[in-house]
Tab-separated table of C-alpha atoms in Angstrom:
chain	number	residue	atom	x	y	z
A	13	UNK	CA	0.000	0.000	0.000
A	14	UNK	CA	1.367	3.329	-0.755
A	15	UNK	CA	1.379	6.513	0.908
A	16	UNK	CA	0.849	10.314	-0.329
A	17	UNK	CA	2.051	12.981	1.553
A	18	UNK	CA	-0.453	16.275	1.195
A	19	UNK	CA	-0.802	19.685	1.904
A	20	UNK	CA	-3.460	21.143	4.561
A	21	UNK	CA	-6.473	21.167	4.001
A	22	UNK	CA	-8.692	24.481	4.407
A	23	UNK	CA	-10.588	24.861	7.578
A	24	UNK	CA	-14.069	23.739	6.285
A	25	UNK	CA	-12.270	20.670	4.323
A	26	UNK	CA	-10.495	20.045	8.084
A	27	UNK	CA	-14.395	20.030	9.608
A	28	UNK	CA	-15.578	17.238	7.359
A	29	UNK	CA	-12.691	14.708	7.139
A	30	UNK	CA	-11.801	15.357	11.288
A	31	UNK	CA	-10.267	12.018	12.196
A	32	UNK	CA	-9.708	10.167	9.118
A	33	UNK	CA	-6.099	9.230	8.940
A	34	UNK	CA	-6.056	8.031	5.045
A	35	UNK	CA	-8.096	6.991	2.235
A	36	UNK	CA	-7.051	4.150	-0.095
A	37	UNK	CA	-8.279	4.594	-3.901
A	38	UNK	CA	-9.001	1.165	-5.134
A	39	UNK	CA	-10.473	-0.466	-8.801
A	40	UNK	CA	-10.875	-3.660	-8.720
A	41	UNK	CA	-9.550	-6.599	-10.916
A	42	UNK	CA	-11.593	-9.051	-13.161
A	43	UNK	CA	-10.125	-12.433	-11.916
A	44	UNK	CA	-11.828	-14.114	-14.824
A	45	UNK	CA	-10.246	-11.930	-17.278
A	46	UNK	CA	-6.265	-12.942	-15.461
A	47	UNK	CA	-4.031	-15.074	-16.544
A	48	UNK	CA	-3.793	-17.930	-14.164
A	49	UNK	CA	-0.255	-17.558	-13.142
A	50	UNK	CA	0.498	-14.659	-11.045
A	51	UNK	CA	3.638	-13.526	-13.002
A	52	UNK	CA	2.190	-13.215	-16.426
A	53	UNK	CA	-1.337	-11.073	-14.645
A	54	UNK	CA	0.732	-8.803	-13.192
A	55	UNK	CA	2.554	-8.154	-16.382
A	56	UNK	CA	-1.004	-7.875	-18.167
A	57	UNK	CA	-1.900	-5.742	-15.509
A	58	UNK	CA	1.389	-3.549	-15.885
A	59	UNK	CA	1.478	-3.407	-19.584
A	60	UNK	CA	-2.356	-1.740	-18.862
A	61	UNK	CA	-0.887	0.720	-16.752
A	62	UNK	CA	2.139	1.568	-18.323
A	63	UNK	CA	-0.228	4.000	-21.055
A	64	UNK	CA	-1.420	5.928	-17.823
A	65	UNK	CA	2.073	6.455	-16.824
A	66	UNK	CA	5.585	5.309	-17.035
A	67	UNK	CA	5.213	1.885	-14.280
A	68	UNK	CA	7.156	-0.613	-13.103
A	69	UNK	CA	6.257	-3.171	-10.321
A	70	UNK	CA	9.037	-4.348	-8.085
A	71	UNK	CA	9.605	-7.900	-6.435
A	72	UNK	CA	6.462	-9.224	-4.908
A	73	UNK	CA	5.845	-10.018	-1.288
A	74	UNK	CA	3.741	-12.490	-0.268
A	75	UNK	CA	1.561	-13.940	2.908
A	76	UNK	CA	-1.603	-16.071	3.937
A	77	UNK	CA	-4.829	-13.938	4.214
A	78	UNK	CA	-8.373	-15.718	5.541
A	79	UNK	CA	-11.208	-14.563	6.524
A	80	UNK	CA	-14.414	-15.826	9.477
A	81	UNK	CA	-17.479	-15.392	10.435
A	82	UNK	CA	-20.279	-17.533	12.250
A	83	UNK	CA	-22.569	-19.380	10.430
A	84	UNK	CA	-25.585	-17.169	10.978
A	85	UNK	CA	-22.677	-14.084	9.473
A	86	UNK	CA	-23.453	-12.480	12.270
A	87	UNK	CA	-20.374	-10.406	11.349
A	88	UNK	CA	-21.012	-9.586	7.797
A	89	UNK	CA	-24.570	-8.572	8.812
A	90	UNK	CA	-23.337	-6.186	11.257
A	91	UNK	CA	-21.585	-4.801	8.369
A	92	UNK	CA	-17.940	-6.050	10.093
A	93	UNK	CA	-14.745	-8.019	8.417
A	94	UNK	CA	-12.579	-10.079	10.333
A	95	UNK	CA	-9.606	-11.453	8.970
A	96	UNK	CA	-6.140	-13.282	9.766
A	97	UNK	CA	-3.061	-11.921	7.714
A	98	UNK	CA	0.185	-14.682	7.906
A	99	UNK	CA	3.729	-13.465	6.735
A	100	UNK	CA	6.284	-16.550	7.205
A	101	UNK	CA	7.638	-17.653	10.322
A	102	UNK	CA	5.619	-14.622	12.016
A	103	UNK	CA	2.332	-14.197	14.602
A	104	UNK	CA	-0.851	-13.721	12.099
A	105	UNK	CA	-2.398	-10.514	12.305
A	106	UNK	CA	-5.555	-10.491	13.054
A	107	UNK	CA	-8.112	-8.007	12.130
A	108	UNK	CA	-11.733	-6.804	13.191
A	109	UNK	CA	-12.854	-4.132	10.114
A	110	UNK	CA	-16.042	-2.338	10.224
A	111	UNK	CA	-17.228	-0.663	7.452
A	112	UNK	CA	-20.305	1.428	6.800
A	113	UNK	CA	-20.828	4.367	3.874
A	114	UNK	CA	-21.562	6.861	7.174
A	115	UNK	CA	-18.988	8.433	8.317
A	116	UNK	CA	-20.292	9.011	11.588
A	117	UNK	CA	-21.662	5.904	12.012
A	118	UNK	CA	-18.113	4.676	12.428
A	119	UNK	CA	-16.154	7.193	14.392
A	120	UNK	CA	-19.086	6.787	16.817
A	121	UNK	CA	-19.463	2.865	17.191
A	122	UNK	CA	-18.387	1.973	20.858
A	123	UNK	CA	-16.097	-0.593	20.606
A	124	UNK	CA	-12.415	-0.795	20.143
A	125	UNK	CA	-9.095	-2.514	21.668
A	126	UNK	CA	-8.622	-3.609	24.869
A	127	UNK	CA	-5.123	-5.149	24.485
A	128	UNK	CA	-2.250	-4.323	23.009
A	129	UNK	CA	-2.356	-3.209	18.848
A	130	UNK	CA	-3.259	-0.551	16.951
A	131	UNK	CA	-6.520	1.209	15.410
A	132	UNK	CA	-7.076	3.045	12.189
A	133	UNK	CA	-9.713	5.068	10.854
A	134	UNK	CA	-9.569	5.036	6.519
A	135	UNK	CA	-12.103	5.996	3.843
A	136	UNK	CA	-11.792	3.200	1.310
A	137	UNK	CA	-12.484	4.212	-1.776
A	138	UNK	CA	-13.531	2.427	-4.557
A	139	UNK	CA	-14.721	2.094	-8.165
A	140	UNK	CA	-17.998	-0.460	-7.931
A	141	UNK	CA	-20.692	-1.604	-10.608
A	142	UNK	CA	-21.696	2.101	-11.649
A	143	UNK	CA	-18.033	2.760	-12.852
A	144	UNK	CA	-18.138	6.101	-10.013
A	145	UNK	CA	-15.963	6.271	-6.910
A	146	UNK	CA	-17.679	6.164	-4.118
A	147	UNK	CA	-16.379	6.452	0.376
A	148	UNK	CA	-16.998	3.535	2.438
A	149	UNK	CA	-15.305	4.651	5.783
A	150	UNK	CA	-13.691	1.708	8.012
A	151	UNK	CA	-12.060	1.558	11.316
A	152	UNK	CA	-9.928	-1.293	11.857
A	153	UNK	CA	-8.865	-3.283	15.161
A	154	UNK	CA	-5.788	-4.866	14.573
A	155	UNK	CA	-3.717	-7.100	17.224
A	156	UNK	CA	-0.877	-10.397	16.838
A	157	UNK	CA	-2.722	-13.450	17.703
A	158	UNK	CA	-3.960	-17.039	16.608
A	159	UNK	CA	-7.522	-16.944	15.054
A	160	UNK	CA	-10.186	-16.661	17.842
A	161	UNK	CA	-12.815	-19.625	17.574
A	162	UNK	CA	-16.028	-18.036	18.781
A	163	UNK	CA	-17.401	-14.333	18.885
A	164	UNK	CA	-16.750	-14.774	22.820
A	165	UNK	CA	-13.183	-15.218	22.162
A	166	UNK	CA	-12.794	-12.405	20.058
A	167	UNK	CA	-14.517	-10.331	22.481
A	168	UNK	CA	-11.515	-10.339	25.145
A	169	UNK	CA	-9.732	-8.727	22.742
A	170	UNK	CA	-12.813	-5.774	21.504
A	171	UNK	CA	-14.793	-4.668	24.210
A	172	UNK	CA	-18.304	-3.895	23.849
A	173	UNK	CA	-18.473	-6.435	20.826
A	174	UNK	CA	-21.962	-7.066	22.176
A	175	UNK	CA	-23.568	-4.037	21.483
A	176	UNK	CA	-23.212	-4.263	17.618
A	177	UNK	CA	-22.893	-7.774	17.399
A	178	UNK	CA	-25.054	-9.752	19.371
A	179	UNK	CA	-23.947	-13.157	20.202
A	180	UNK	CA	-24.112	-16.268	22.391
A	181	UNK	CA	-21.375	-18.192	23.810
A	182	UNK	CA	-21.340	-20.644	21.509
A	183	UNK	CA	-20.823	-18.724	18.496
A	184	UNK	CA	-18.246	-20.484	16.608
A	185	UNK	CA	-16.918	-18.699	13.317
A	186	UNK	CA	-16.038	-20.705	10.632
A	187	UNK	CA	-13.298	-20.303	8.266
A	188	UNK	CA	-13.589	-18.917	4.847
A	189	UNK	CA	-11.126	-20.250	1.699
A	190	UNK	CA	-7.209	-20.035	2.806
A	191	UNK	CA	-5.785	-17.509	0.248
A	192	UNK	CA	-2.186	-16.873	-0.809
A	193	UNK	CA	-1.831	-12.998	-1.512
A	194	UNK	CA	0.986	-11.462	-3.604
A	195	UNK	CA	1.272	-7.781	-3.499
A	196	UNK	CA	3.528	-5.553	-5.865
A	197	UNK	CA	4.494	-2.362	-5.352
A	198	UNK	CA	5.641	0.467	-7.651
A	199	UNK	CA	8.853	2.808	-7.617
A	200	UNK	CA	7.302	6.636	-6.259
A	201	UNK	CA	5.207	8.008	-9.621
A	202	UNK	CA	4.387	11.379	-9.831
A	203	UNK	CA	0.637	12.628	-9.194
A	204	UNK	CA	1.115	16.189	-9.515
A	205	UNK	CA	3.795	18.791	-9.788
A	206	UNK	CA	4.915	18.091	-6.058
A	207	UNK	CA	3.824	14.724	-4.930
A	208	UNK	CA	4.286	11.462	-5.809
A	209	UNK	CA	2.576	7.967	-4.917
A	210	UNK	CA	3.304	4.428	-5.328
A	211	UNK	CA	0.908	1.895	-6.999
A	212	UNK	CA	0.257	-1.436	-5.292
A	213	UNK	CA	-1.416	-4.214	-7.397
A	214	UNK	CA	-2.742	-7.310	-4.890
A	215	UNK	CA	-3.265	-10.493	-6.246
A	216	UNK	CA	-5.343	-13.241	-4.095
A	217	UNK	CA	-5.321	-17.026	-5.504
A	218	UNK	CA	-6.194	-20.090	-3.669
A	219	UNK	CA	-3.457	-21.194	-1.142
A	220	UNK	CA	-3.051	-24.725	-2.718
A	221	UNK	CA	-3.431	-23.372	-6.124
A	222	UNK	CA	-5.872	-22.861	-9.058
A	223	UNK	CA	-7.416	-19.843	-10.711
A	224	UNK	CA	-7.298	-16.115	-9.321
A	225	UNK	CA	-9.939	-15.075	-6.902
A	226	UNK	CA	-9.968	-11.449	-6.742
A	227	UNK	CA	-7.280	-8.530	-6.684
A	228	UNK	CA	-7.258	-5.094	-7.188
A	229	UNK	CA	-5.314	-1.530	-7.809
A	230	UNK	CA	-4.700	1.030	-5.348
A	231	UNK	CA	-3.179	3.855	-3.559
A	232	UNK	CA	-3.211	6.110	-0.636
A	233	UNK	CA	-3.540	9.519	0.771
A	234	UNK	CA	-2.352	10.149	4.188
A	235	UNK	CA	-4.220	13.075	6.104
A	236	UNK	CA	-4.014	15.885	5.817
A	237	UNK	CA	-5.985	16.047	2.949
A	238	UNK	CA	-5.679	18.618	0.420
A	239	UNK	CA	-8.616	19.805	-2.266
A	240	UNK	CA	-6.325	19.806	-5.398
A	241	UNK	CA	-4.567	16.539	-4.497
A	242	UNK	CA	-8.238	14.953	-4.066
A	243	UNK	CA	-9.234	16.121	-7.611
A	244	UNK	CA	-5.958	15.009	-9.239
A	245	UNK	CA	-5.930	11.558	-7.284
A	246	UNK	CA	-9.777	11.073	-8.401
A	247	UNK	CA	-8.266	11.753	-12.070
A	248	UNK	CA	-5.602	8.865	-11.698
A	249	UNK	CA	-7.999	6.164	-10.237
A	250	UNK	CA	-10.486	6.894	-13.195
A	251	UNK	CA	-7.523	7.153	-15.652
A	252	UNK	CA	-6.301	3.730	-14.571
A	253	UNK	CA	-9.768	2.124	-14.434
A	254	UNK	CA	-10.078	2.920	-17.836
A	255	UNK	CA	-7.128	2.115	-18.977
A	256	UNK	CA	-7.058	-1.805	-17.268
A	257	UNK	CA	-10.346	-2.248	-19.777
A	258	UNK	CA	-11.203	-5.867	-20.232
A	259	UNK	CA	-8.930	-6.422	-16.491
A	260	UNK	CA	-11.484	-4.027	-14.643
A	261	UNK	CA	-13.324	-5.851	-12.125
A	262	UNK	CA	-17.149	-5.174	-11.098
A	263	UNK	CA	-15.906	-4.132	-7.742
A	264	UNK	CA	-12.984	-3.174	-5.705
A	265	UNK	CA	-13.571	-5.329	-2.424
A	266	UNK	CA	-11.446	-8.360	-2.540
A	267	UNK	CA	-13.322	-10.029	0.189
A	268	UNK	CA	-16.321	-10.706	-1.154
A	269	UNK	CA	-14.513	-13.180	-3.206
A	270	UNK	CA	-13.203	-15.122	0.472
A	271	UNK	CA	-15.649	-14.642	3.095
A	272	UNK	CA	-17.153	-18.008	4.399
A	273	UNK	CA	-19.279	-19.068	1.247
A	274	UNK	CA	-22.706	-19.248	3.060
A	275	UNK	CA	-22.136	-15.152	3.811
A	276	UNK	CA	-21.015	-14.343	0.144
């Protein structure tokens, strides 16, 4: 994932974005329209690019993603994500996601860590079905951990779970599809006169192998936001939505693809 340093925003552009530490533009990938190696797709995806603007990807770097829920998706009814990244040889990461297209609805939800890890607040940003960008604001619990098998588990580690999700002690949550994830990232490109980003194309494919799943195209702003920088980063995400044509997927959420299959 890349990062974009920006200018200030103005006082009333401050008001409405108070909080929001970054927002990640995303397009998704068709994984129907990849090739089924992971090599050659990103080189289809990179020759795509490459007439937006001058791109190369560097080495890839790779780890286990999956995702859970119970079998009632009590989680992906309450609108939440949880999920279990895996580098090699290292703790998984696990992580609790809550999304909504509300803004407020977020910040304001009363839960959040009560051990040790870290919290984020992001505007995710992505190119669905009517071909527009739209915000779909996300604040993410994220601590080093085995998978927790029931909601009552992974409520020592989130207080006040409860109140959005409702659950019983016996709520077991299943696992969705293991999925191998390479990610590639690009030398800094630049967006405008004085900043530059980096592109990161992720690729998810089965963990024992087989067809792509999902995978997408993005980058990311860092608050503070500026106006201009919003406009010209708006530009690139259409410009390289058009530009991966027949590769453009319906919608930039991976998971969708990976959740347990009776919540897809």
């Amino acid at each position: 994932m890349s990062i974009l340093t920006a200018l200030p925003l103005s006082p009333a552009a401050q008001a409405g974005s108070e909080g929001l530490e970054s927002r990640e533009y995303k397009v998704g990938l068709d994984p129907a329209a990849l090739p089924g190696d992971s090599d050659a797709a990103i080189l289809a995806v990179e020759e795509r690019l490459s007439q937006v603007t001058k791109l190369e990807f560097g080495q890839p770097k790779q780890m286990q993603v999956q995702f859970f829920d119970t079998q009632e998706c009590a989680l992906t009814r309450a609108s939440m994500l949880l999920r279990s990244r895996e580098k090699p040889g290292k703790t998984p990461r696990i992580t609790l996601k809550i999304r909504n297209t509300d803004m407020l609805a977020v910040k304001t939800m009363p839960i959040g860590l009560s051990r040790t890890g870290e919290t984020a607040f992001q505007d995710d940003y992505g190119i669905g079905p009517t071909g527009k960008p739209s915000s779909d604001f996300s604040k993410s619990f994220s601590f080093d951990d085995t998978p927790p098998k029931t909601l009552s588990e992974l409520a020592q580690s989130i207080h006040n779970l409860h109140e959005i999700v409702p659950f019983q002690g016996n709520s077991v949550l299943q696992a969705g599809p293991r999925v191998a994830q390479t990610a590639y990232a690009s030398e800094p490109l630049p967006m405008s006169a004085k900043r530059k980003i980096r592109l990161e194309a992720t690729l998810w494919y089965p963990a024992d192998g087989g067809k792509p799943l999902a995978g997408d195209v993005s980058f990311t702003l860092e608050a503070p936001f500026d106006y201009g920088e919003l406009r010209a980063a708006d530009k690139l995400l259409l410009d390289l939505a058009k530009q991966l044509g027949p590769l453009k997927g319906s919608s930039a959420e991976k998971a969708l693809a990976v959740i347990p299959e009776s919540c897809r």
